[in-house]
């Protein structure tokens, strides 16, 4: 059912926003139709044409709501006559929808929630569960954002001209945040019905279809695909994280790695380098190493250098230091990491990285202190479990 | 669609700024004048004013039915509103595009359209 929702919800919402000119109402009635489907379909089975079923339900609900207000009689007539998906399968308004949901005038957490709901057909409880907040909080966040779209007249439009690059960056940031939320918490939330990481990849591919030839869109798709290819090896049976060095590489999905690499190659020929392509290239170097010992660390350090040239980032420098430790030894890397302590003092991975390097240098007590500090700062359950194991051992 | 653009900062105290900073402030001030000229000509600006500084502000407030008049602004903030413009544009993106050209910080607030109320 999730797959059906994902295929249909964005199309429906997109078409209804176009017809009604009201984002809030359109989004709401589609959500209502998804909730209705959640009740009906398990009893009656998924209808032969689920898109048409959802459309009819959403349209009926919209007509109901509009009848209550005379001001909307014109819209009502439009709705009763109009061509909607199902009627016109080629109409795809999802690109406009994505750009509206990811408008920078909305708080980023609201951008993520709205994109999941309006484009990918998540229900509010599903989003709340994925982000570990209460349903009421999530509902309020969504209501507030939708209200802002309507009253502040955030346009329903694909940006043009010089705005495109900046607005596309915002969309990619939303997808990547979504992906990481799902990817990092996979072990902890295995019981969840929908997987944010898979949905983020799906959205990335959709974006590439709707807006072809954008190298960074391809870069992000490749990055997500290459990371997901390692999924099966990332958690052990107890749901605990297995670090890259210790992963059983025979569990990696080779087809998925090939596919990710192909996407990255498609991006490369467009000659528009960017951070997602570089990160995907780093993931590809890891994916291509047969064993941890075979990893081409000099290539990885070069790629991190290229990333730093695009923009100074302490987190990238931290990752580069880890790669450097394999080339130049833990002592050189520890110097780099210590230099970052001022800017990344509140970041748990700085302390856990320090701990690993101190361990390698035989500084067991200092390593323990660093790991305790990391544990204080870390929220993610799977990462916490890993730290606790390391402290115990 | 009407929006109010609230501009941060005033020229109050600009003459006491250190050398260098003063020139920057003057250049920005000139740019803001050009901005107003450009968008007035384009028909985007309904009205707008430059405000005197917060040291000239008077606040009239009401507490328990009693009105009091006091010196100073009622918004307790380090930021100061130095002026505003009422603009009439298609949507938020057009308002943002205008605000981007302003030489300083701008808060964009949509206004409430009361013309629809009358039809009810």
Tab-separated table of C-alpha atoms in Angstrom:
chain	number	residue	atom	x	y	z
A	1	UNK	CA	0.000	0.000	0.000
A	2	UNK	CA	2.865	2.331	0.786
A	3	UNK	CA	4.122	1.839	-2.773
A	4	UNK	CA	0.704	2.754	-4.165
A	5	UNK	CA	0.473	5.836	-1.942
A	6	UNK	CA	3.916	6.898	-3.040
A	7	UNK	CA	3.029	6.619	-6.723
A	8	UNK	CA	-0.341	8.311	-6.446
A	9	UNK	CA	-0.310	10.847	-3.608
A	10	UNK	CA	2.032	13.382	-5.195
A	11	UNK	CA	0.244	13.232	-8.544
A	12	UNK	CA	-3.136	13.790	-6.908
A	13	UNK	CA	-1.968	16.574	-4.645
A	14	UNK	CA	-0.158	18.251	-7.527
A	15	UNK	CA	-3.190	18.148	-9.787
A	16	UNK	CA	-5.562	19.328	-7.063
A	17	UNK	CA	-3.360	22.254	-6.075
A	18	UNK	CA	-3.365	23.297	-9.721
A	19	UNK	CA	-7.158	23.079	-9.999
A	20	UNK	CA	-8.065	24.492	-6.594
A	21	UNK	CA	-5.276	27.025	-6.280
A	22	UNK	CA	-5.211	26.179	-2.588
A	23	UNK	CA	-2.307	24.097	-1.351
A	24	UNK	CA	-3.703	23.574	2.122
A	25	UNK	CA	-7.079	22.237	0.995
A	26	UNK	CA	-5.653	20.056	-1.776
A	27	UNK	CA	-3.058	18.498	0.485
A	28	UNK	CA	-5.621	17.905	3.221
A	29	UNK	CA	-8.161	16.082	1.060
A	30	UNK	CA	-5.484	13.814	-0.420
A	31	UNK	CA	-4.307	12.973	3.086
A	32	UNK	CA	-7.942	12.231	4.027
A	33	UNK	CA	-8.247	9.873	1.077
A	34	UNK	CA	-5.051	8.044	2.135
A	35	UNK	CA	-6.409	7.630	5.641
A	36	UNK	CA	-9.701	6.345	4.183
A	37	UNK	CA	-7.743	3.856	2.058
A	38	UNK	CA	-5.881	2.643	5.145
A	39	UNK	CA	-9.245	1.700	6.628
A	40	UNK	CA	-10.986	0.340	3.514
A	41	UNK	CA	-8.301	-1.432	1.512
A	42	UNK	CA	-7.294	-4.008	4.099
A	43	UNK	CA	-10.980	-5.082	4.259
A	44	UNK	CA	-11.917	-4.823	0.590
A	45	UNK	CA	-8.555	-5.360	-1.060
A	46	UNK	CA	-6.608	-2.790	-3.059
A	47	UNK	CA	-8.868	-1.597	-5.919
A	48	UNK	CA	-7.895	-2.336	-9.542
A	49	UNK	CA	-7.214	1.322	-10.170
A	50	UNK	CA	-6.059	2.651	-6.805
A	51	UNK	CA	-5.191	6.069	-8.231
A	52	UNK	CA	-8.740	6.571	-9.477
A	53	UNK	CA	-10.140	5.375	-6.141
A	54	UNK	CA	-7.995	7.877	-4.231
A	55	UNK	CA	-8.856	10.636	-6.699
A	56	UNK	CA	-12.580	10.019	-6.395
A	57	UNK	CA	-12.359	9.994	-2.616
A	58	UNK	CA	-10.239	13.151	-2.517
A	59	UNK	CA	-12.454	14.939	-5.020
A	60	UNK	CA	-15.621	14.021	-3.120
A	61	UNK	CA	-14.071	15.266	0.100
A	62	UNK	CA	-13.006	18.530	-1.540
A	63	UNK	CA	-16.505	19.068	-2.953
A	64	UNK	CA	-17.939	18.465	0.521
A	65	UNK	CA	-15.649	21.022	2.061
A	66	UNK	CA	-16.141	23.610	-0.672
A	67	UNK	CA	-19.960	23.373	-0.588
A	68	UNK	CA	-19.845	24.787	2.917
A	69	UNK	CA	-18.496	28.053	1.651
A	70	UNK	CA	-20.223	30.033	-1.069
A	71	UNK	CA	-17.061	31.939	-1.896
A	72	UNK	CA	-15.747	28.816	-3.537
A	73	UNK	CA	-18.601	28.135	-5.946
A	74	UNK	CA	-16.323	28.837	-8.902
A	75	UNK	CA	-13.706	26.411	-7.646
A	76	UNK	CA	-16.413	23.857	-7.094
A	77	UNK	CA	-17.518	24.048	-10.712
A	78	UNK	CA	-13.905	23.672	-11.777
A	79	UNK	CA	-13.466	20.635	-9.607
A	80	UNK	CA	-16.605	19.001	-10.964
A	81	UNK	CA	-15.519	19.529	-14.578
A	82	UNK	CA	-11.798	19.400	-14.445
A	83	UNK	CA	-9.320	16.997	-15.923
A	84	UNK	CA	-7.556	15.255	-13.116
A	85	UNK	CA	-5.108	12.402	-13.050
A	86	UNK	CA	-6.832	9.231	-13.984
A	87	UNK	CA	-8.522	11.397	-16.603
A	88	UNK	CA	-5.189	12.637	-17.917
A	89	UNK	CA	-2.394	10.320	-16.850
A	90	UNK	CA	0.319	12.389	-18.516
A	91	UNK	CA	-0.229	15.395	-16.252
A	92	UNK	CA	2.501	15.458	-13.624
A	93	UNK	CA	2.614	18.460	-11.313
A	94	UNK	CA	4.920	16.861	-8.801
A	95	UNK	CA	7.932	18.992	-9.635
A	96	UNK	CA	6.058	22.171	-8.734
A	97	UNK	CA	4.788	20.419	-5.639
A	98	UNK	CA	8.310	19.465	-4.562
A	99	UNK	CA	9.571	23.020	-4.945
A	100	UNK	CA	6.656	24.410	-2.965
A	101	UNK	CA	7.150	21.905	-0.135
A	102	UNK	CA	10.890	22.671	-0.034
A	103	UNK	CA	10.522	26.454	-0.169
A	104	UNK	CA	13.236	28.126	1.927
A	105	UNK	CA	10.626	30.357	3.595
A	106	UNK	CA	9.492	27.221	5.483
A	107	UNK	CA	11.441	25.765	8.394
A	108	UNK	CA	13.521	22.840	7.154
A	109	UNK	CA	11.849	20.321	9.441
A	110	UNK	CA	8.521	21.435	7.987
A	111	UNK	CA	9.908	21.111	4.451
A	112	UNK	CA	10.829	17.510	5.199
A	113	UNK	CA	7.443	16.700	6.732
A	114	UNK	CA	5.460	18.349	3.945
A	115	UNK	CA	7.468	16.639	1.219
A	116	UNK	CA	6.884	13.265	2.837
A	117	UNK	CA	3.179	13.901	3.188
A	118	UNK	CA	2.307	15.690	-0.022
A	119	UNK	CA	4.766	14.094	-2.450
A	120	UNK	CA	5.478	10.648	-1.018
A	121	UNK	CA	2.074	9.929	0.547
A	122	UNK	CA	3.161	9.447	4.143
A	123	UNK	CA	0.525	9.819	6.817
A	124	UNK	CA	1.164	12.166	9.733
A	125	UNK	CA	1.568	9.313	12.281
A	126	UNK	CA	4.204	7.724	10.031
A	127	UNK	CA	6.178	10.966	9.816
A	128	UNK	CA	5.878	11.525	13.558
A	129	UNK	CA	7.185	8.001	14.207
A	130	UNK	CA	10.094	8.485	11.818
A	131	UNK	CA	11.221	11.683	13.523
A	132	UNK	CA	10.478	10.506	17.057
A	133	UNK	CA	8.084	13.329	17.871
A	134	UNK	CA	4.478	13.094	19.002
A	135	UNK	CA	1.727	13.013	16.415
A	136	UNK	CA	0.295	16.249	17.805
A	137	UNK	CA	3.626	18.048	17.426
A	138	UNK	CA	4.042	16.816	13.870
A	139	UNK	CA	0.464	17.683	12.946
A	140	UNK	CA	0.931	21.180	14.300
A	141	UNK	CA	4.190	21.609	12.398
A	142	UNK	CA	2.449	20.612	9.159
A	143	UNK	CA	-0.603	22.812	9.787
A	144	UNK	CA	1.581	25.828	10.479
A	145	UNK	CA	3.651	25.307	7.322
A	146	UNK	CA	0.620	24.832	5.116
A	147	UNK	CA	-0.969	27.940	6.545
A	148	UNK	CA	2.140	29.896	5.727
A	149	UNK	CA	2.108	28.627	2.136
A	150	UNK	CA	-1.430	29.922	1.759
A	151	UNK	CA	-1.308	33.245	3.625
A	152	UNK	CA	2.179	34.288	2.543
A	153	UNK	CA	1.461	33.219	-1.059
A	154	UNK	CA	4.366	30.879	-1.474
A	155	UNK	CA	4.034	30.192	-5.188
A	156	UNK	CA	3.218	26.843	-6.736
A	157	UNK	CA	5.874	26.992	-9.390
A	158	UNK	CA	9.174	25.587	-10.559
A	159	UNK	CA	11.753	28.339	-10.011
A	160	UNK	CA	13.335	29.834	-13.096
A	161	UNK	CA	16.598	31.486	-14.047
A	162	UNK	CA	19.217	32.201	-11.449
A	163	UNK	CA	17.080	30.918	-8.563
A	164	UNK	CA	17.079	27.333	-9.822
A	165	UNK	CA	20.467	26.271	-8.445
A	166	UNK	CA	19.784	27.633	-4.981
A	167	UNK	CA	16.270	26.222	-4.779
A	168	UNK	CA	17.420	22.847	-6.072
A	169	UNK	CA	20.068	22.792	-3.340
A	170	UNK	CA	17.295	23.237	-0.772
A	171	UNK	CA	15.353	20.306	-2.251
A	172	UNK	CA	18.444	18.090	-2.229
A	173	UNK	CA	19.183	19.073	1.379
A	174	UNK	CA	15.672	17.947	2.354
A	175	UNK	CA	16.084	14.604	0.579
A	176	UNK	CA	19.496	14.008	2.120
A	177	UNK	CA	18.243	14.835	5.594
A	178	UNK	CA	15.360	12.421	5.063
A	179	UNK	CA	17.764	9.767	3.845
A	180	UNK	CA	20.108	10.108	6.801
A	181	UNK	CA	17.260	10.037	9.273
A	182	UNK	CA	16.170	6.697	7.832
A	183	UNK	CA	19.631	5.333	7.177
A	184	UNK	CA	21.100	6.043	10.602
A	185	UNK	CA	18.148	4.740	12.543
A	186	UNK	CA	17.570	1.593	10.513
A	187	UNK	CA	18.511	-0.820	13.258
A	188	UNK	CA	16.496	0.955	15.891
A	189	UNK	CA	13.313	1.310	13.916
A	190	UNK	CA	13.213	-1.933	11.990
A	191	UNK	CA	9.549	-2.278	12.895
A	192	UNK	CA	8.586	0.888	11.055
A	193	UNK	CA	6.207	0.369	8.164
A	194	UNK	CA	7.969	2.804	5.860
A	195	UNK	CA	11.618	3.415	5.397
A	196	UNK	CA	12.669	7.037	5.007
A	197	UNK	CA	15.911	6.101	3.282
A	198	UNK	CA	14.115	4.134	0.558
A	199	UNK	CA	11.614	6.937	0.126
A	200	UNK	CA	14.363	9.542	-0.128
A	201	UNK	CA	15.987	7.487	-2.900
A	202	UNK	CA	12.635	7.178	-4.621
A	203	UNK	CA	12.138	10.950	-4.400
A	204	UNK	CA	15.638	11.534	-5.772
A	205	UNK	CA	14.905	9.346	-8.785
A	206	UNK	CA	11.578	11.092	-9.267
A	207	UNK	CA	13.345	14.445	-9.191
A	208	UNK	CA	15.809	13.207	-11.815
A	209	UNK	CA	12.932	12.089	-14.056
A	210	UNK	CA	11.079	15.384	-13.689
A	211	UNK	CA	14.174	17.562	-14.016
A	212	UNK	CA	16.714	15.594	-16.040
A	213	UNK	CA	20.335	16.552	-16.599
A	214	UNK	CA	21.067	17.961	-13.126
A	215	UNK	CA	24.442	16.517	-12.048
A	216	UNK	CA	23.912	17.011	-8.320
A	217	UNK	CA	20.515	15.287	-8.407
A	218	UNK	CA	22.267	12.294	-9.969
A	219	UNK	CA	25.079	12.661	-7.445
A	220	UNK	CA	22.653	12.442	-4.536
A	221	UNK	CA	20.808	9.486	-6.100
A	222	UNK	CA	24.152	7.686	-6.537
A	223	UNK	CA	25.175	8.498	-2.970
A	224	UNK	CA	21.928	7.164	-1.539
A	225	UNK	CA	22.011	4.061	-3.739
A	226	UNK	CA	25.618	3.238	-2.850
A	227	UNK	CA	24.942	3.626	0.853
A	228	UNK	CA	21.773	1.559	0.711
A	229	UNK	CA	23.684	-1.183	-1.125
A	230	UNK	CA	25.543	-1.832	2.124
A	231	UNK	CA	22.364	-1.965	4.227
A	232	UNK	CA	22.295	-5.703	4.831
A	233	UNK	CA	25.757	-5.579	6.387
A	234	UNK	CA	25.280	-2.476	8.521
A	235	UNK	CA	23.468	-4.076	11.431
A	236	UNK	CA	23.992	-7.405	13.113
A	237	UNK	CA	21.199	-9.716	14.235
A	238	UNK	CA	20.877	-7.850	17.516
A	239	UNK	CA	20.226	-4.634	15.586
A	240	UNK	CA	23.586	-3.145	16.466
A	241	UNK	CA	25.664	-1.069	14.040
A	242	UNK	CA	28.539	-2.881	12.349
A	243	UNK	CA	31.307	-0.484	11.324
A	244	UNK	CA	32.479	-0.418	7.717
A	245	UNK	CA	35.769	-2.081	8.686
A	246	UNK	CA	33.966	-5.064	10.208
A	247	UNK	CA	31.178	-5.510	7.682
A	248	UNK	CA	30.664	-8.793	5.835
A	249	UNK	CA	31.160	-7.517	2.299
A	250	UNK	CA	29.529	-10.559	0.754
A	251	UNK	CA	26.242	-9.103	2.055
A	252	UNK	CA	26.645	-5.959	-0.038
A	253	UNK	CA	24.238	-5.693	-2.930
A	254	UNK	CA	26.531	-5.793	-5.962
A	255	UNK	CA	23.797	-4.903	-8.470
A	256	UNK	CA	22.872	-1.881	-6.426
A	257	UNK	CA	26.529	-0.811	-6.277
A	258	UNK	CA	26.810	-1.177	-10.061
A	259	UNK	CA	23.656	0.852	-10.518
A	260	UNK	CA	24.915	3.573	-8.151
A	261	UNK	CA	28.233	3.745	-9.971
A	262	UNK	CA	26.433	4.004	-13.322
A	263	UNK	CA	24.349	6.914	-12.028
A	264	UNK	CA	27.516	8.618	-10.824
A	265	UNK	CA	29.068	8.175	-14.259
A	266	UNK	CA	26.001	9.774	-15.832
A	267	UNK	CA	26.524	12.728	-13.473
A	268	UNK	CA	30.231	13.009	-14.282
A	269	UNK	CA	29.708	13.530	-18.022
A	270	UNK	CA	27.552	16.577	-17.265
A	271	UNK	CA	30.655	18.382	-15.955
A	272	UNK	CA	29.018	20.069	-13.012
A	273	UNK	CA	30.911	18.779	-9.991
A	274	UNK	CA	29.379	19.194	-6.563
A	275	UNK	CA	29.397	17.887	-3.007
A	276	UNK	CA	26.907	15.048	-3.536
A	277	UNK	CA	28.861	13.672	-6.495
A	278	UNK	CA	32.076	13.780	-4.479
A	279	UNK	CA	30.496	12.053	-1.513
A	280	UNK	CA	29.065	9.445	-3.879
A	281	UNK	CA	32.546	8.973	-5.337
A	282	UNK	CA	33.895	8.336	-1.827
A	283	UNK	CA	31.110	5.815	-1.225
A	284	UNK	CA	31.993	4.190	-4.565
A	285	UNK	CA	35.665	3.813	-3.578
A	286	UNK	CA	34.556	2.022	-0.403
A	287	UNK	CA	32.068	-0.108	-2.321
A	288	UNK	CA	34.690	-1.223	-4.826
A	289	UNK	CA	37.216	-2.376	-2.204
A	290	UNK	CA	37.035	-6.155	-1.808
A	291	UNK	CA	38.284	-5.953	1.765
A	292	UNK	CA	38.790	-3.151	4.289
A	293	UNK	CA	42.541	-3.532	3.723
A	294	UNK	CA	42.114	-2.978	-0.041
A	295	UNK	CA	40.513	0.451	0.447
A	296	UNK	CA	42.177	3.094	-1.712
A	297	UNK	CA	42.705	5.659	1.055
A	298	UNK	CA	44.823	8.022	-1.024
A	299	UNK	CA	41.934	8.317	-3.483
A	300	UNK	CA	39.553	8.987	-0.603
A	301	UNK	CA	41.786	11.684	0.895
A	302	UNK	CA	41.965	13.352	-2.541
A	303	UNK	CA	38.174	13.323	-2.802
A	304	UNK	CA	37.863	14.884	0.665
A	305	UNK	CA	40.349	17.558	-0.416
A	306	UNK	CA	38.142	18.294	-3.426
A	307	UNK	CA	35.110	18.519	-1.119
A	308	UNK	CA	36.942	21.000	1.102
A	309	UNK	CA	37.781	23.125	-1.925
A	310	UNK	CA	34.035	23.458	-2.609
A	311	UNK	CA	33.446	24.749	0.890
A	312	UNK	CA	35.138	24.645	4.261
A	313	UNK	CA	33.345	22.204	6.531
A	314	UNK	CA	34.606	20.916	9.875
A	315	UNK	CA	32.640	17.679	9.470
A	316	UNK	CA	34.336	16.994	6.138
A	317	UNK	CA	37.700	17.741	7.739
A	318	UNK	CA	36.889	15.235	10.464
A	319	UNK	CA	36.106	12.562	7.875
A	320	UNK	CA	39.254	13.420	5.995
A	321	UNK	CA	41.231	12.942	9.225
A	322	UNK	CA	39.816	9.428	9.568
A	323	UNK	CA	40.899	8.602	6.010
A	324	UNK	CA	44.279	10.171	6.699
A	325	UNK	CA	44.807	7.917	9.718
A	326	UNK	CA	44.903	4.947	7.331
A	327	UNK	CA	47.516	6.620	5.155
A	328	UNK	CA	49.676	8.492	7.648
A	329	UNK	CA	48.896	6.777	10.939
A	330	UNK	CA	46.782	7.670	13.987
A	331	UNK	CA	49.130	10.310	15.354
A	332	UNK	CA	48.893	12.610	12.320
A	333	UNK	CA	45.129	12.143	12.243
A	334	UNK	CA	44.756	12.855	15.966
A	335	UNK	CA	46.488	16.226	15.467
A	336	UNK	CA	43.886	17.143	12.831
A	337	UNK	CA	41.030	15.969	15.022
A	338	UNK	CA	42.293	17.929	18.034
A	339	UNK	CA	42.417	21.058	15.856
A	340	UNK	CA	38.695	20.596	15.225
A	341	UNK	CA	37.784	20.322	18.912
A	342	UNK	CA	36.961	24.026	19.135
A	343	UNK	CA	34.403	23.976	16.322
A	344	UNK	CA	33.022	20.449	16.729
A	345	UNK	CA	33.196	20.133	20.528
A	346	UNK	CA	29.483	19.315	20.729
A	347	UNK	CA	29.530	16.745	17.925
A	348	UNK	CA	29.569	13.146	19.198
A	349	UNK	CA	31.479	11.809	16.201
A	350	UNK	CA	34.450	14.073	16.983
A	351	UNK	CA	34.785	12.401	20.361
A	352	UNK	CA	34.180	8.866	19.121
A	353	UNK	CA	36.771	9.424	16.362
A	354	UNK	CA	39.246	10.719	18.945
A	355	UNK	CA	38.530	7.623	21.030
A	356	UNK	CA	39.309	5.283	18.128
A	357	UNK	CA	42.582	7.070	17.373
A	358	UNK	CA	43.615	7.189	21.038
A	359	UNK	CA	42.920	3.452	21.276
A	360	UNK	CA	45.231	2.829	18.346
A	361	UNK	CA	47.911	4.860	20.120
A	362	UNK	CA	47.468	2.800	23.286
A	363	UNK	CA	46.007	5.712	25.300
A	364	UNK	CA	43.232	3.612	26.829
A	365	UNK	CA	42.156	5.976	29.610
A	366	UNK	CA	41.991	9.043	27.352
A	367	UNK	CA	40.076	6.966	24.822
A	368	UNK	CA	37.574	6.011	27.519
A	369	UNK	CA	37.055	9.652	28.495
A	370	UNK	CA	36.479	10.646	24.868
A	371	UNK	CA	33.973	7.819	24.418
A	372	UNK	CA	32.058	8.863	27.544
A	373	UNK	CA	31.857	12.391	26.169
A	374	UNK	CA	30.595	11.026	22.825
A	375	UNK	CA	27.917	9.054	24.644
A	376	UNK	CA	26.760	12.197	26.470
A	377	UNK	CA	26.266	13.977	23.150
A	378	UNK	CA	24.820	11.159	21.032
A	379	UNK	CA	21.031	10.818	20.565
A	380	UNK	CA	20.803	8.035	18.018
A	381	UNK	CA	20.007	4.711	19.759
A	382	UNK	CA	22.015	2.508	17.365
A	383	UNK	CA	25.092	4.716	17.655
A	384	UNK	CA	24.711	4.834	21.433
A	385	UNK	CA	24.622	1.063	21.603
A	386	UNK	CA	27.861	0.895	19.624
A	387	UNK	CA	29.563	3.357	21.987
A	388	UNK	CA	28.362	1.414	25.013
A	389	UNK	CA	29.721	-1.812	23.574
A	390	UNK	CA	33.095	-0.191	22.981
A	391	UNK	CA	33.137	1.139	26.533
A	392	UNK	CA	32.323	-2.293	27.926
A	393	UNK	CA	34.955	-4.104	25.876
B	1	UNK	CA	-0.811	40.383	-2.847
B	2	UNK	CA	0.435	43.014	-0.419
B	3	UNK	CA	3.395	42.562	1.860
B	4	UNK	CA	5.110	44.882	4.285
B	5	UNK	CA	8.872	44.892	4.139
B	6	UNK	CA	10.422	45.896	7.455
B	7	UNK	CA	13.955	47.173	7.084
B	8	UNK	CA	16.516	46.654	9.825
B	9	UNK	CA	18.815	49.431	11.018
B	10	UNK	CA	18.636	53.217	11.003
B	11	UNK	CA	21.088	55.975	10.196
B	12	UNK	CA	20.886	57.126	13.818
B	13	UNK	CA	24.399	57.282	15.171
B	14	UNK	CA	25.934	56.693	11.732
B	15	UNK	CA	27.983	59.893	12.041
B	16	UNK	CA	29.694	58.425	15.105
B	17	UNK	CA	30.734	55.242	13.342
B	18	UNK	CA	34.468	54.680	12.959
B	19	UNK	CA	36.129	55.605	9.678
B	20	UNK	CA	35.431	52.984	7.022
B	21	UNK	CA	32.208	51.768	8.604
B	22	UNK	CA	30.699	55.197	8.099
B	23	UNK	CA	31.459	55.089	4.376
B	24	UNK	CA	29.851	51.666	4.106
B	25	UNK	CA	26.759	52.935	5.930
B	26	UNK	CA	26.546	55.947	3.621
B	27	UNK	CA	26.939	53.789	0.507
B	28	UNK	CA	24.190	51.444	1.714
B	29	UNK	CA	21.971	54.396	2.477
B	30	UNK	CA	22.424	55.612	-1.057
B	31	UNK	CA	21.614	52.128	-2.398
B	32	UNK	CA	18.407	52.057	-0.390
B	33	UNK	CA	17.374	55.332	-2.028
B	34	UNK	CA	18.049	53.849	-5.451
B	35	UNK	CA	16.059	50.749	-4.472
B	36	UNK	CA	13.024	52.872	-3.608
B	37	UNK	CA	13.344	54.843	-6.843
B	38	UNK	CA	13.610	51.678	-8.942
B	39	UNK	CA	10.615	49.895	-7.459
B	40	UNK	CA	8.442	52.986	-7.211
B	41	UNK	CA	8.968	53.461	-10.929
B	42	UNK	CA	8.137	49.798	-11.505
B	43	UNK	CA	4.849	50.313	-9.661
B	44	UNK	CA	5.627	47.755	-6.971
B	45	UNK	CA	5.646	50.105	-3.995
B	46	UNK	CA	2.330	51.218	-2.486
B	47	UNK	CA	3.960	53.335	0.183
B	48	UNK	CA	7.021	53.460	2.336
B	49	UNK	CA	8.735	55.563	4.931
B	50	UNK	CA	12.108	55.932	6.525
B	51	UNK	CA	11.824	56.105	10.302
B	52	UNK	CA	13.699	58.238	12.788
B	53	UNK	CA	15.683	56.284	15.338
B	54	UNK	CA	14.364	54.549	18.467
B	55	UNK	CA	15.650	57.393	20.671
B	56	UNK	CA	12.836	59.484	19.196
B	57	UNK	CA	10.144	56.878	19.854
B	58	UNK	CA	7.235	57.299	22.242
B	59	UNK	CA	5.180	54.361	23.446
B	60	UNK	CA	1.552	54.589	24.494
B	61	UNK	CA	0.472	51.473	26.347
B	62	UNK	CA	-2.518	50.261	28.269
B	63	UNK	CA	-2.371	48.279	31.446
B	64	UNK	CA	-5.424	47.474	33.598
B	65	UNK	CA	-7.394	50.077	31.689
B	66	UNK	CA	-4.852	52.778	32.459
B	67	UNK	CA	-3.054	54.455	29.600
B	68	UNK	CA	0.554	55.415	30.080
B	69	UNK	CA	2.900	57.337	27.855
B	70	UNK	CA	6.582	56.462	28.028
B	71	UNK	CA	9.798	57.250	26.249
B	72	UNK	CA	11.286	54.638	23.944
B	73	UNK	CA	10.181	51.813	21.603
B	74	UNK	CA	7.906	48.990	22.811
B	75	UNK	CA	9.790	46.267	20.978
B	76	UNK	CA	12.621	45.178	23.233
B	77	UNK	CA	15.244	44.159	20.738
B	78	UNK	CA	18.781	44.741	19.646
B	79	UNK	CA	17.491	45.016	16.098
B	80	UNK	CA	15.880	48.280	15.146
B	81	UNK	CA	13.273	48.825	12.462
B	82	UNK	CA	14.536	51.706	10.348
B	83	UNK	CA	11.778	51.879	7.793
B	84	UNK	CA	9.147	50.004	5.900
B	85	UNK	CA	7.628	49.625	2.475
B	86	UNK	CA	4.215	48.334	1.523
B	87	UNK	CA	4.605	46.443	-1.730
B	88	UNK	CA	2.080	44.876	-4.096
B	89	UNK	CA	3.511	41.881	-5.939
B	90	UNK	CA	2.432	38.491	-7.288
B	91	UNK	CA	3.749	36.217	-4.568
B	92	UNK	CA	6.354	35.624	-1.886
B	93	UNK	CA	9.067	34.828	-4.422
B	94	UNK	CA	8.706	38.260	-6.003
B	95	UNK	CA	8.838	39.873	-2.550
B	96	UNK	CA	11.969	37.853	-1.734
B	97	UNK	CA	13.570	38.901	-5.030
B	98	UNK	CA	12.997	42.562	-4.107
B	99	UNK	CA	14.257	42.080	-0.550
B	100	UNK	CA	17.434	40.474	-1.867
B	101	UNK	CA	18.360	43.739	-3.524
B	102	UNK	CA	17.929	45.756	-0.334
B	103	UNK	CA	21.308	46.593	1.239
B	104	UNK	CA	20.515	45.091	4.645
B	105	UNK	CA	18.203	42.825	6.609
B	106	UNK	CA	14.535	42.681	5.631
B	107	UNK	CA	11.573	41.007	7.295
B	108	UNK	CA	8.728	40.181	4.907
B	109	UNK	CA	5.223	40.082	6.373
B	110	UNK	CA	2.146	39.241	4.331
B	111	UNK	CA	-0.820	41.518	5.037
B	112	UNK	CA	-4.387	40.431	5.686
B	113	UNK	CA	-6.717	41.157	2.794
B	114	UNK	CA	-9.965	42.506	4.264
B	115	UNK	CA	-11.582	43.077	0.889
B	116	UNK	CA	-12.830	39.452	0.933
B	117	UNK	CA	-14.607	39.975	4.272
B	118	UNK	CA	-17.091	42.391	2.732
B	119	UNK	CA	-18.396	39.739	0.336
B	120	UNK	CA	-19.580	37.414	3.093
